[in-house]
PDB file of C-alpha atoms in Angstrom:
ATOM      1  CA  MET A  27      -7.287 -22.075  16.225  1.00 80.00           C
ATOM      2  CA  LEU A  28      -7.100 -19.320  13.607  1.00 92.00           C
ATOM      3  CA  LEU A  29      -9.380 -16.319  13.901  1.00 95.00           C
ATOM      4  CA  SER A  30     -12.223 -16.215  11.391  1.00 96.00           C
ATOM      5  CA  PRO A  31     -12.323 -12.868   9.518  1.00 97.00           C
ATOM      6  CA  LEU A  32     -16.117 -13.001   9.730  1.00 97.00           C
ATOM      7  CA  ASP A  33     -15.962 -13.408  13.498  1.00 97.00           C
ATOM      8  CA  PHE A  34     -13.617 -10.424  13.724  1.00 98.00           C
ATOM      9  CA  TYR A  35     -15.946  -8.413  11.469  1.00 98.00           C
ATOM     10  CA  ASN A  36     -18.806  -9.209  13.846  1.00 98.00           C
ATOM     11  CA  ILE A  37     -16.708  -8.052  16.798  1.00 98.00           C
ATOM     12  CA  ILE A  38     -16.020  -4.772  14.980  1.00 98.00           C
ATOM     13  CA  VAL A  39     -19.752  -4.231  14.346  1.00 98.00           C
ATOM     14  CA  GLU A  40     -20.701  -5.225  17.912  1.00 98.00           C
ATOM     15  CA  ASN A  41     -18.459  -2.370  19.126  1.00 98.00           C
ATOM     16  CA  ASP A  42     -20.481   0.137  17.065  1.00 98.00           C
ATOM     17  CA  ILE A  43     -17.768   0.658  14.456  1.00 99.00           C
ATOM     18  CA  ASP A  44     -19.418   1.302  11.114  1.00 98.00           C
ATOM     19  CA  PHE A  45     -16.673   2.975   9.111  1.00 99.00           C
ATOM     20  CA  VAL A  46     -13.336   1.478   7.983  1.00 99.00           C
ATOM     21  CA  THR A  47     -10.528   2.878   5.863  1.00 99.00           C
ATOM     22  CA  GLY A  48      -6.936   1.838   5.202  1.00 98.00           C
ATOM     23  CA  VAL A  49      -4.248   0.502   2.894  1.00 97.00           C
ATOM     24  CA  PRO A  50      -4.232  -3.275   2.200  1.00 93.00           C
ATOM     25  CA  ASP A  51      -1.665  -5.486   3.912  1.00 93.00           C
ATOM     26  CA  SER A  52      -0.752  -9.116   3.154  1.00 92.00           C
ATOM     27  CA  LEU A  53      -1.104 -10.163   6.824  1.00 95.00           C
ATOM     28  CA  LEU A  54      -4.583  -8.637   6.914  1.00 97.00           C
ATOM     29  CA  LYS A  55      -5.723  -9.628   3.421  1.00 94.00           C
ATOM     30  CA  GLU A  56      -8.366 -12.138   4.593  1.00 96.00           C
ATOM     31  CA  LEU A  57      -9.793  -9.562   6.994  1.00 97.00           C
ATOM     32  CA  CYS A  58      -9.659  -6.877   4.287  1.00 96.00           C
ATOM     33  CA  ALA A  59     -11.559  -9.184   1.903  1.00 94.00           C
ATOM     34  CA  CYS A  60     -14.243  -9.708   4.528  1.00 96.00           C
ATOM     35  CA  ILE A  61     -14.513  -5.991   5.330  1.00 97.00           C
ATOM     36  CA  ASP A  62     -14.813  -5.181   1.629  1.00 94.00           C
ATOM     37  CA  ASP A  63     -17.515  -7.825   1.230  1.00 95.00           C
ATOM     38  CA  LYS A  64     -19.570  -6.844   4.293  1.00 96.00           C
ATOM     39  CA  PHE A  65     -19.330  -3.049   4.588  1.00 97.00           C
ATOM     40  CA  PRO A  66     -21.267  -0.744   2.235  1.00 96.00           C
ATOM     41  CA  LYS A  67     -18.950   0.847  -0.353  1.00 95.00           C
ATOM     42  CA  ASP A  68     -19.273   4.280   1.267  1.00 96.00           C
ATOM     43  CA  ARG A  69     -18.285   2.790   4.662  1.00 98.00           C
ATOM     44  CA  HIS A  70     -15.096   1.075   3.529  1.00 98.00           C
ATOM     45  CA  ILE A  71     -12.602   3.341   1.728  1.00 97.00           C
ATOM     46  CA  ILE A  72      -9.279   2.022   0.419  1.00 96.00           C
ATOM     47  CA  ALA A  73      -7.065   5.067   0.901  1.00 97.00           C
ATOM     48  CA  ALA A  74      -4.211   6.321  -1.222  1.00 96.00           C
ATOM     49  CA  ASN A  75      -1.743   5.996   1.664  1.00 97.00           C
ATOM     50  CA  GLU A  76      -1.748   5.426   5.400  1.00 98.00           C
ATOM     51  CA  GLY A  77      -1.657   9.121   6.367  1.00 99.00           C
ATOM     52  CA  ASN A  78      -4.563   9.632   3.994  1.00 98.00           C
ATOM     53  CA  ALA A  79      -6.454   6.851   5.844  1.00 99.00           C
ATOM     54  CA  ILE A  80      -5.881   8.474   9.228  1.00 99.00           C
ATOM     55  CA  ALA A  81      -7.139  11.825   7.887  1.00 99.00           C
ATOM     56  CA  ILE A  82     -10.264  10.259   6.366  1.00 99.00           C
ATOM     57  CA  ALA A  83     -10.960   8.590   9.722  1.00 99.00           C
ATOM     58  CA  VAL A  84     -10.507  11.949  11.485  1.00 99.00           C
ATOM     59  CA  GLY A  85     -13.049  13.551   9.172  1.00 99.00           C
ATOM     60  CA  TYR A  86     -15.538  10.761   9.795  1.00 99.00           C
ATOM     61  CA  HIS A  87     -15.177  11.145  13.560  1.00 99.00           C
ATOM     62  CA  LEU A  88     -15.566  14.929  13.376  1.00 99.00           C
ATOM     63  CA  ALA A  89     -18.786  14.561  11.389  1.00 99.00           C
ATOM     64  CA  THR A  90     -20.356  11.715  13.424  1.00 99.00           C
ATOM     65  CA  GLY A  91     -18.687  11.521  16.812  1.00 98.00           C
ATOM     66  CA  LYS A  92     -18.205   7.805  16.218  1.00 99.00           C
ATOM     67  CA  ILE A  93     -14.994   5.757  16.424  1.00 99.00           C
ATOM     68  CA  PRO A  94     -13.597   4.694  13.017  1.00 99.00           C
ATOM     69  CA  LEU A  95     -11.249   1.829  12.258  1.00 99.00           C
ATOM     70  CA  VAL A  96      -8.049   2.171  10.199  1.00 99.00           C
ATOM     71  CA  TYR A  97      -5.900  -0.704   8.898  1.00 99.00           C
ATOM     72  CA  MET A  98      -2.389  -0.770   7.415  1.00 98.00           C
ATOM     73  CA  GLN A  99       0.896  -2.637   7.235  1.00 97.00           C
ATOM     74  CA  ASN A 100       3.653  -1.510   9.603  1.00 98.00           C
ATOM     75  CA  SER A 101       5.942  -0.762   6.612  1.00 96.00           C
ATOM     76  CA  GLY A 102       3.540   2.096   5.788  1.00 97.00           C
ATOM     77  CA  PHE A 103       3.169   3.271   9.371  1.00 98.00           C
ATOM     78  CA  GLY A 104       5.647   6.081   8.726  1.00 97.00           C
ATOM     79  CA  ASN A 105       3.104   7.707   6.413  1.00 98.00           C
ATOM     80  CA  ALA A 106       0.632   7.740   9.314  1.00 99.00           C
ATOM     81  CA  ILE A 107       2.932   9.219  11.977  1.00 99.00           C
ATOM     82  CA  ASN A 108       2.445  12.828  10.950  1.00 99.00           C
ATOM     83  CA  PRO A 109      -1.365  12.928  11.289  1.00 99.00           C
ATOM     84  CA  LEU A 110      -1.330  10.613  14.311  1.00 99.00           C
ATOM     85  CA  LEU A 111       1.007  13.017  16.192  1.00 98.00           C
ATOM     86  CA  SER A 112       0.034  16.438  14.799  1.00 98.00           C
ATOM     87  CA  LEU A 113      -3.692  15.863  14.383  1.00 99.00           C
ATOM     88  CA  CYS A 114      -5.031  12.940  16.464  1.00 99.00           C
ATOM     89  CA  ASP A 115      -2.842  13.199  19.551  1.00 99.00           C
ATOM     90  CA  PRO A 116      -4.546  14.044  22.893  1.00 98.00           C
ATOM     91  CA  GLU A 117      -2.448  17.222  23.051  1.00 98.00           C
ATOM     92  CA  ILE A 118      -3.831  18.442  19.689  1.00 98.00           C
ATOM     93  CA  TYR A 119      -7.396  17.485  18.529  1.00 99.00           C
ATOM     94  CA  SER A 120      -7.651  14.275  20.596  1.00 99.00           C
ATOM     95  CA  ILE A 121      -9.293  12.032  17.997  1.00 99.00           C
ATOM     96  CA  PRO A 122     -10.338   8.493  18.973  1.00 99.00           C
ATOM     97  CA  MET A 123      -9.888   5.637  16.495  1.00 99.00           C
ATOM     98  CA  ILE A 124      -8.801   2.011  16.344  1.00 99.00           C
ATOM     99  CA  VAL A 125      -5.701   1.441  14.171  1.00 99.00           C
ATOM    100  CA  ILE A 126      -5.027  -2.160  13.107  1.00 99.00           C
ATOM    101  CA  ILE A 127      -1.434  -2.746  11.981  1.00 99.00           C
ATOM    102  CA  GLY A 128      -0.104  -5.937  10.355  1.00 98.00           C
ATOM    103  CA  TRP A 129       3.212  -6.673  12.072  1.00 98.00           C
ATOM    104  CA  ARG A 130       5.608  -7.640   9.283  1.00 98.00           C
ATOM    105  CA  GLY A 131       9.169  -8.470  10.358  1.00 97.00           C
ATOM    106  CA  GLU A 132       8.365  -9.327  13.942  1.00 98.00           C
ATOM    107  CA  PRO A 133      11.579 -10.553  15.652  1.00 97.00           C
ATOM    108  CA  GLY A 134      11.837 -14.327  15.334  1.00 96.00           C
ATOM    109  CA  THR A 135       9.542 -14.444  12.333  1.00 95.00           C
ATOM    110  CA  PRO A 136      11.239 -14.874   8.920  1.00 94.00           C
ATOM    111  CA  ASP A 137      10.356 -12.045   6.505  1.00 94.00           C
ATOM    112  CA  ALA A 138      11.638 -10.081   3.516  1.00 92.00           C
ATOM    113  CA  ILE A 139      14.640  -7.849   4.308  1.00 93.00           C
ATOM    114  CA  GLN A 140      12.735  -4.549   3.912  1.00 94.00           C
ATOM    115  CA  HIS A 141      10.449  -5.550   6.805  1.00 96.00           C
ATOM    116  CA  VAL A 142      13.094  -6.697   9.294  1.00 96.00           C
ATOM    117  CA  LYS A 143      14.025  -3.340  10.858  1.00 97.00           C
ATOM    118  CA  ASP A 144      10.415  -2.079  10.719  1.00 97.00           C
ATOM    119  CA  GLY A 145       9.370  -5.161  12.648  1.00 98.00           C
ATOM    120  CA  ARG A 146      12.279  -5.034  15.113  1.00 98.00           C
ATOM    121  CA  ILE A 147      11.607  -1.447  16.252  1.00 98.00           C
ATOM    122  CA  GLN A 148       7.801  -1.543  16.028  1.00 98.00           C
ATOM    123  CA  LEU A 149       7.090  -1.811  19.755  1.00 99.00           C
ATOM    124  CA  ASP A 150       9.757   0.743  20.679  1.00 99.00           C
ATOM    125  CA  LEU A 151       8.390   3.125  18.038  1.00 98.00           C
ATOM    126  CA  LEU A 152       4.845   2.904  19.442  1.00 99.00           C
ATOM    127  CA  LYS A 153       6.197   3.562  22.927  1.00 99.00           C
ATOM    128  CA  VAL A 154       8.225   6.597  21.803  1.00 99.00           C
ATOM    129  CA  LEU A 155       5.153   7.941  19.978  1.00 98.00           C
ATOM    130  CA  GLU A 156       3.092   7.361  23.180  1.00 99.00           C
ATOM    131  CA  LEU A 157       0.543   5.309  21.243  1.00 99.00           C
ATOM    132  CA  PRO A 158      -1.160   2.705  23.445  1.00 99.00           C
ATOM    133  CA  TYR A 159      -1.257  -0.750  21.863  1.00 99.00           C
ATOM    134  CA  GLU A 160      -2.508  -4.299  22.244  1.00 98.00           C
ATOM    135  CA  ILE A 161      -1.019  -7.333  20.489  1.00 98.00           C
ATOM    136  CA  ILE A 162      -3.261  -9.912  18.864  1.00 98.00           C
ATOM    137  CA  SER A 163      -1.678 -13.334  18.421  1.00 96.00           C
ATOM    138  CA  LYS A 164      -2.620 -16.576  16.727  1.00 91.00           C
ATOM    139  CA  ASN A 165      -4.914 -18.679  18.940  1.00 87.00           C
ATOM    140  CA  ASP A 166      -5.850 -15.746  21.223  1.00 92.00           C
ATOM    141  CA  GLU A 167      -9.174 -16.600  22.867  1.00 90.00           C
ATOM    142  CA  ASN A 168      -9.929 -13.132  24.253  1.00 96.00           C
ATOM    143  CA  ILE A 169     -10.271 -11.169  21.001  1.00 96.00           C
ATOM    144  CA  LYS A 170     -13.671  -9.794  22.027  1.00 97.00           C
ATOM    145  CA  GLU A 171     -12.243  -8.467  25.289  1.00 98.00           C
ATOM    146  CA  ILE A 172      -9.184  -6.958  23.535  1.00 98.00           C
ATOM    147  CA  MET A 173     -11.371  -5.101  21.008  1.00 98.00           C
ATOM    148  CA  HIS A 174     -13.882  -3.966  23.622  1.00 98.00           C
ATOM    149  CA  HIS A 175     -11.112  -2.686  25.875  1.00 98.00           C
ATOM    150  CA  ALA A 176      -9.455  -0.852  22.922  1.00 99.00           C
ATOM    151  CA  VAL A 177     -12.699   0.829  21.858  1.00 99.00           C
ATOM    152  CA  THR A 178     -13.591   1.751  25.435  1.00 99.00           C
ATOM    153  CA  ARG A 179     -10.135   3.267  26.027  1.00 99.00           C
ATOM    154  CA  ALA A 180     -10.184   5.113  22.692  1.00 99.00           C
ATOM    155  CA  SER A 181     -13.567   6.617  23.618  1.00 99.00           C
ATOM    156  CA  LYS A 182     -12.724   7.402  27.262  1.00 99.00           C
ATOM    157  CA  GLU A 183      -9.312   8.936  26.545  1.00 99.00           C
ATOM    158  CA  SER A 184     -10.241  10.307  23.110  1.00 99.00           C
ATOM    159  CA  ARG A 185      -7.122   9.001  21.385  1.00 99.00           C
ATOM    160  CA  PRO A 186      -5.936   6.427  18.808  1.00 99.00           C
ATOM    161  CA  ILE A 187      -5.442   2.882  20.083  1.00 99.00           C
ATOM    162  CA  ILE A 188      -3.247   0.438  18.126  1.00 99.00           C
ATOM    163  CA  LEU A 189      -4.033  -3.235  17.588  1.00 99.00           C
ATOM    164  CA  LEU A 190      -0.854  -4.951  16.395  1.00 99.00           C
ATOM    165  CA  ILE A 191      -1.663  -8.169  14.473  1.00 98.00           C
ATOM    166  CA  ARG A 192       0.935 -10.944  14.381  1.00 98.00           C
ATOM    167  CA  LYS A 193       1.484 -13.111  11.335  1.00 96.00           C
ATOM    168  CA  GLY A 194      -0.902 -16.003  10.774  1.00 96.00           C
ATOM    169  CA  VAL A 195      -3.790 -14.768  12.902  1.00 97.00           C
ATOM    170  CA  PHE A 196      -6.616 -14.952  10.351  1.00 97.00           C
ATOM    171  CA  SER A 197      -8.045 -17.949   8.598  1.00 96.00           C
ATOM    172  CA  GLN A 198      -9.070 -17.827   4.935  1.00 95.00           C
ATOM    173  CA  TYR A 199     -12.146 -15.834   4.000  1.00 94.00           C
ATOM    174  CA  ASP A 200     -14.152 -17.961   1.587  1.00 87.00           C
ATOM    175  CA  ASN A 201     -16.521 -15.419   0.095  1.00 73.00           C
ATOM    176  CA  LYS A 202     -13.906 -13.441  -1.838  1.00 64.00           C
ATOM    177  CA  LEU A 203     -15.018 -12.250  -5.240  1.00 61.00           C
ATOM    178  CA  PRO A 204     -13.497 -14.194  -8.172  1.00 62.00           C
ATOM    179  CA  LYS A 205     -10.783 -12.443 -10.160  1.00 62.00           C
ATOM    180  CA  LYS A 206     -11.996 -10.895 -13.368  1.00 60.00           C
ATOM    181  CA  GLU A 207     -10.453 -12.292 -16.516  1.00 61.00           C
ATOM    182  CA  THR A 208      -9.051  -9.763 -18.959  1.00 64.00           C
ATOM    183  CA  GLN A 209      -7.758  -9.863 -22.524  1.00 64.00           C
ATOM    184  CA  LEU A 210      -5.289  -7.053 -21.821  1.00 75.00           C
ATOM    185  CA  MET A 211      -1.535  -7.567 -21.830  1.00 83.00           C
ATOM    186  CA  LYS A 212      -0.175  -9.311 -18.733  1.00 87.00           C
ATOM    187  CA  ARG A 213       2.433  -7.625 -16.559  1.00 90.00           C
ATOM    188  CA  GLU A 214       5.039 -10.311 -17.233  1.00 91.00           C
ATOM    189  CA  GLU A 215       4.551  -9.819 -21.014  1.00 91.00           C
ATOM    190  CA  ALA A 216       5.152  -6.095 -20.625  1.00 91.00           C
ATOM    191  CA  LEU A 217       8.252  -6.633 -18.469  1.00 94.00           C
ATOM    192  CA  ILE A 218       9.810  -9.034 -20.975  1.00 94.00           C
ATOM    193  CA  ILE A 219       9.284  -6.499 -23.772  1.00 93.00           C
ATOM    194  CA  ILE A 220      10.834  -3.723 -21.665  1.00 92.00           C
ATOM    195  CA  LEU A 221      13.844  -5.769 -20.604  1.00 94.00           C
ATOM    196  CA  GLU A 222      14.532  -7.052 -24.146  1.00 92.00           C
ATOM    197  CA  SER A 223      14.512  -3.454 -25.441  1.00 89.00           C
ATOM    198  CA  LEU A 224      17.168  -2.111 -23.035  1.00 89.00           C
ATOM    199  CA  ASN A 225      20.647  -1.155 -24.228  1.00 88.00           C
ATOM    200  CA  GLU A 226      23.861  -0.809 -22.235  1.00 82.00           C
ATOM    201  CA  LYS A 227      23.007   2.814 -21.330  1.00 86.00           C
ATOM    202  CA  SER A 228      19.538   1.938 -20.007  1.00 95.00           C
ATOM    203  CA  ILE A 229      18.675   1.909 -16.295  1.00 96.00           C
ATOM    204  CA  ILE A 230      15.465   0.448 -14.939  1.00 97.00           C
ATOM    205  CA  VAL A 231      13.879   1.440 -11.617  1.00 98.00           C
ATOM    206  CA  ALA A 232      11.029  -0.852 -10.560  1.00 97.00           C
ATOM    207  CA  THR A 233       8.238  -0.374  -8.055  1.00 96.00           C
ATOM    208  CA  THR A 234       7.605  -2.373  -4.871  1.00 92.00           C
ATOM    209  CA  GLY A 235       6.046  -5.805  -4.938  1.00 87.00           C
ATOM    210  CA  LYS A 236       5.579  -8.289  -7.761  1.00 90.00           C
ATOM    211  CA  THR A 237       7.016  -6.016 -10.443  1.00 94.00           C
ATOM    212  CA  SER A 238      10.469  -5.963  -8.849  1.00 95.00           C
ATOM    213  CA  ARG A 239      10.388  -9.685  -8.139  1.00 94.00           C
ATOM    214  CA  GLU A 240       9.403 -10.501 -11.743  1.00 95.00           C
ATOM    215  CA  ILE A 241      12.058  -8.192 -13.199  1.00 96.00           C
ATOM    216  CA  TYR A 242      14.667 -10.051 -11.160  1.00 96.00           C
ATOM    217  CA  GLU A 243      13.340 -13.420 -12.376  1.00 96.00           C
ATOM    218  CA  ILE A 244      13.014 -12.356 -16.008  1.00 96.00           C
ATOM    219  CA  ARG A 245      16.557 -10.946 -16.092  1.00 95.00           C
ATOM    220  CA  ASN A 246      17.776 -14.322 -14.849  1.00 96.00           C
ATOM    221  CA  MET A 247      15.709 -16.042 -17.520  1.00 96.00           C
ATOM    222  CA  LEU A 248      17.132 -13.775 -20.241  1.00 94.00           C
ATOM    223  CA  ASN A 249      20.673 -14.136 -18.848  1.00 93.00           C
ATOM    224  CA  GLN A 250      20.863 -10.365 -18.335  1.00 93.00           C
ATOM    225  CA  PRO A 251      23.064  -8.721 -15.656  1.00 92.00           C
ATOM    226  CA  HIS A 252      21.351  -6.988 -12.738  1.00 94.00           C
ATOM    227  CA  GLN A 253      23.646  -3.994 -12.202  1.00 94.00           C
ATOM    228  CA  SER A 254      21.482  -1.626 -14.211  1.00 94.00           C
ATOM    229  CA  SER A 255      18.349  -2.475 -12.219  1.00 96.00           C
ATOM    230  CA  PHE A 256      17.213  -0.734  -9.028  1.00 97.00           C
ATOM    231  CA  LEU A 257      14.477  -2.790  -7.363  1.00 97.00           C
ATOM    232  CA  THR A 258      12.527  -0.618  -4.915  1.00 96.00           C
ATOM    233  CA  VAL A 259      11.749  -3.400  -2.446  1.00 92.00           C
ATOM    234  CA  GLY A 260      10.340  -0.991   0.183  1.00 92.00           C
ATOM    235  CA  SER A 261       9.330   2.698   0.053  1.00 94.00           C
ATOM    236  CA  MET A 262       6.111   2.059  -1.856  1.00 95.00           C
ATOM    237  CA  GLY A 263       5.180   4.951  -4.106  1.00 96.00           C
ATOM    238  CA  HIS A 264       8.686   6.427  -4.350  1.00 98.00           C
ATOM    239  CA  CYS A 265      10.228   4.639  -7.339  1.00 98.00           C
ATOM    240  CA  SER A 266       9.386   7.437  -9.773  1.00 98.00           C
ATOM    241  CA  SER A 267      11.162   9.972  -7.561  1.00 99.00           C
ATOM    242  CA  ILE A 268      14.200   7.672  -7.369  1.00 99.00           C
ATOM    243  CA  ALA A 269      14.144   7.380 -11.159  1.00 99.00           C
ATOM    244  CA  LEU A 270      13.839  11.163 -11.489  1.00 99.00           C
ATOM    245  CA  GLY A 271      16.924  11.699  -9.327  1.00 99.00           C
ATOM    246  CA  ILE A 272      18.939   9.243 -11.434  1.00 98.00           C
ATOM    247  CA  SER A 273      17.735  10.802 -14.703  1.00 98.00           C
ATOM    248  CA  LEU A 274      18.841  14.285 -13.600  1.00 98.00           C
ATOM    249  CA  ALA A 275      22.260  13.019 -12.455  1.00 98.00           C
ATOM    250  CA  GLN A 276      22.895  10.888 -15.585  1.00 97.00           C
ATOM    251  CA  PRO A 277      21.268  12.691 -18.544  1.00 97.00           C
ATOM    252  CA  ASP A 278      23.226  10.569 -21.057  1.00 96.00           C
ATOM    253  CA  LYS A 279      21.414   7.396 -19.950  1.00 96.00           C
ATOM    254  CA  GLU A 280      17.842   6.283 -20.655  1.00 96.00           C
ATOM    255  CA  ILE A 281      15.892   5.815 -17.425  1.00 97.00           C
ATOM    256  CA  PHE A 282      12.855   3.479 -17.381  1.00 96.00           C
ATOM    257  CA  CYS A 283      10.607   3.773 -14.291  1.00 98.00           C
ATOM    258  CA  VAL A 284       8.239   0.778 -14.103  1.00 97.00           C
ATOM    259  CA  ASP A 285       5.457   1.801 -11.749  1.00 96.00           C
ATOM    260  CA  GLY A 286       2.186   0.304 -10.497  1.00 93.00           C
ATOM    261  CA  ASP A 287      -1.186   1.984 -10.064  1.00 92.00           C
ATOM    262  CA  GLY A 288      -1.347   1.465  -6.289  1.00 92.00           C
ATOM    263  CA  ALA A 289       2.160   2.833  -5.842  1.00 94.00           C
ATOM    264  CA  LEU A 290       1.538   5.783  -8.177  1.00 95.00           C
ATOM    265  CA  ILE A 291      -1.645   6.753  -6.354  1.00 95.00           C
ATOM    266  CA  MET A 292       0.125   6.468  -2.971  1.00 96.00           C
ATOM    267  CA  HIS A 293       2.441   9.436  -3.716  1.00 97.00           C
ATOM    268  CA  MET A 294       0.911  10.945  -6.807  1.00 96.00           C
ATOM    269  CA  GLY A 295       2.477  14.341  -6.193  1.00 97.00           C
ATOM    270  CA  SER A 296       5.722  13.011  -7.666  1.00 98.00           C
ATOM    271  CA  MET A 297       4.095  13.244 -11.105  1.00 98.00           C
ATOM    272  CA  ALA A 298       3.876  17.027 -10.771  1.00 98.00           C
ATOM    273  CA  THR A 299       7.591  17.220  -9.961  1.00 98.00           C
ATOM    274  CA  ILE A 300       8.463  14.982 -12.926  1.00 98.00           C
ATOM    275  CA  GLY A 301       6.251  17.017 -15.229  1.00 98.00           C
ATOM    276  CA  MET A 302       7.778  20.268 -14.005  1.00 98.00           C
ATOM    277  CA  THR A 303      11.328  18.963 -14.426  1.00 98.00           C
ATOM    278  CA  LYS A 304      10.734  17.287 -17.821  1.00 97.00           C
ATOM    279  CA  PRO A 305      13.877  15.141 -18.018  1.00 97.00           C
ATOM    280  CA  LYS A 306      14.235  14.058 -21.668  1.00 96.00           C
ATOM    281  CA  ASN A 307      15.737  10.686 -20.733  1.00 96.00           C
ATOM    282  CA  PHE A 308      12.902   9.699 -18.389  1.00 97.00           C
ATOM    283  CA  LYS A 309      10.305   7.068 -19.389  1.00 96.00           C
ATOM    284  CA  HIS A 310       7.519   6.493 -16.844  1.00 97.00           C
ATOM    285  CA  ILE A 311       5.816   3.166 -17.564  1.00 96.00           C
ATOM    286  CA  LEU A 312       2.669   2.528 -15.547  1.00 95.00           C
ATOM    287  CA  ILE A 313       1.395  -1.069 -15.361  1.00 92.00           C
ATOM    288  CA  ASN A 314      -2.206  -0.554 -14.342  1.00 88.00           C
ATOM    289  CA  ASN A 315      -4.044  -3.652 -13.146  1.00 82.00           C
ATOM    290  CA  LYS A 316      -6.330  -1.576 -10.866  1.00 77.00           C
ATOM    291  CA  VAL A 317      -5.572  -3.663  -7.780  1.00 73.00           C
ATOM    292  CA  HIS A 318      -3.070  -3.992  -4.925  1.00 72.00           C
ATOM    293  CA  GLU A 319      -2.014  -7.402  -6.239  1.00 66.00           C
ATOM    294  CA  SER A 320       0.971  -8.039  -3.929  1.00 60.00           C
ATOM    295  CA  VAL A 321      -1.149  -7.823  -0.771  1.00 64.00           C
ATOM    296  CA  GLY A 322      -4.399  -9.505  -1.735  1.00 62.00           C
ATOM    297  CA  GLY A 323      -5.848  -7.998  -4.923  1.00 69.00           C
ATOM    298  CA  GLN A 324      -7.947  -5.225  -3.362  1.00 75.00           C
ATOM    299  CA  ASN A 325      -9.119  -2.499  -5.735  1.00 81.00           C
ATOM    300  CA  THR A 326      -7.220   0.769  -6.175  1.00 86.00           C
ATOM    301  CA  ALA A 327      -8.783   4.042  -7.292  1.00 85.00           C
ATOM    302  CA  ALA A 328      -7.194   3.641 -10.739  1.00 85.00           C
ATOM    303  CA  ALA A 329     -10.439   2.440 -12.312  1.00 84.00           C
ATOM    304  CA  SER A 330     -11.977   5.892 -11.746  1.00 86.00           C
ATOM    305  CA  ILE A 331      -8.961   7.971 -12.898  1.00 92.00           C
ATOM    306  CA  ASP A 332      -8.250   9.147 -16.420  1.00 93.00           C
ATOM    307  CA  LEU A 333      -4.540   8.413 -16.077  1.00 94.00           C
ATOM    308  CA  PRO A 334      -3.455   9.664 -19.544  1.00 94.00           C
ATOM    309  CA  ASN A 335      -5.113  13.013 -18.888  1.00 96.00           C
ATOM    310  CA  LEU A 336      -3.653  13.076 -15.390  1.00 96.00           C
ATOM    311  CA  ALA A 337      -0.158  12.676 -16.846  1.00 97.00           C
ATOM    312  CA  ARG A 338      -0.874  15.332 -19.457  1.00 97.00           C
ATOM    313  CA  SER A 339      -2.162  17.822 -16.859  1.00 97.00           C
ATOM    314  CA  ASN A 340       1.001  17.246 -14.828  1.00 97.00           C
ATOM    315  CA  GLY A 341       3.198  18.246 -17.752  1.00 97.00           C
ATOM    316  CA  TYR A 342       4.184  14.910 -19.303  1.00 97.00           C
ATOM    317  CA  ASN A 343       5.033  15.552 -22.969  1.00 93.00           C
ATOM    318  CA  THR A 344       4.120  12.230 -24.572  1.00 94.00           C
ATOM    319  CA  ILE A 345       1.460   9.819 -23.355  1.00 94.00           C
ATOM    320  CA  LEU A 346       0.935   6.378 -24.970  1.00 93.00           C
ATOM    321  CA  THR A 347      -1.555   3.731 -23.881  1.00 91.00           C
ATOM    322  CA  PRO A 348      -0.775   0.338 -25.478  1.00 87.00           C
ATOM    323  CA  ALA A 349      -3.187  -2.441 -24.476  1.00 77.00           C
ATOM    324  CA  SER A 350      -1.559  -5.376 -26.250  1.00 78.00           C
ATOM    325  CA  ALA A 351       1.946  -6.843 -26.474  1.00 76.00           C
ATOM    326  CA  SER A 352       2.150  -6.094 -30.174  1.00 73.00           C
ATOM    327  CA  SER A 353       1.289  -2.408 -29.782  1.00 75.00           C
ATOM    328  CA  PHE A 354       3.683  -2.102 -26.838  1.00 80.00           C
ATOM    329  CA  SER A 355       6.486  -3.736 -28.827  1.00 67.00           C
ATOM    330  CA  VAL A 356       6.106  -1.119 -31.606  1.00 52.00           C
ATOM    331  CA  ILE A 357       6.392   1.723 -29.070  1.00 60.00           C
TER     332      ILE A 357
END
């Protein structure tokens, strides 16, 4: 029997956990939807990246003495290693927390290629990092005991405890908010316009998730070759830096970086480097739907950011904000 996200939420609350932060994950999307629905907005923070989430949790513990909960996908676990080892470790500040990790690429479970090695080394990595862990599987009947033991150990030893969640653990959460309809240009419309405007000297670098998948599909539909595309299937948040490196090495070619708001926010410091370098052949196209669409549609912080002014303050020379296919085509 699948685990109800609401039942798991109740287990979290029963263990006196009242603060949650993290980065959305497709394996945890039903749980994330429940947490977002049930926790007050100032007690559930969707972080910019996984290291950010660990640091927010540290701050909450320092201020309250309570044990926070952090969630993430294992592909982003690398972002969390620095603060887990150099901040939370028992040999440093000894910060207790529960860290829930969605286990993509578990051996024996089919998954996208970028998750395979992450999944294969996940247990060995946790052992090398000396991070205690429990595994939660589909049809586990002792979830309450696992969570209680994890919270008790985190408190007693004052350290992070990992809960590794296998694929297919959670059932659907039925109280998810309906998607808001918008009259703005759709991502696929924008991608078709971009791909139809490319010439033989154009290179396109696309962000992680649906953008890369759709570029691949649209190029097939348009009978375009793929050799001038770089699809950043992993390394979320790094496509603009990849595009910058290409633009500096090949100044005679036009480089289009197609980014997403969640990815941009994850490693926003890259904008400062791009603005400082000012490559004339670099076009940074941000498709801002204000959600982490590939992993469940959770909100990003993009709704509260003045992105054009952010780009301007980072040194971008020209900022354009088309909202329709017709205005984007003219640009």
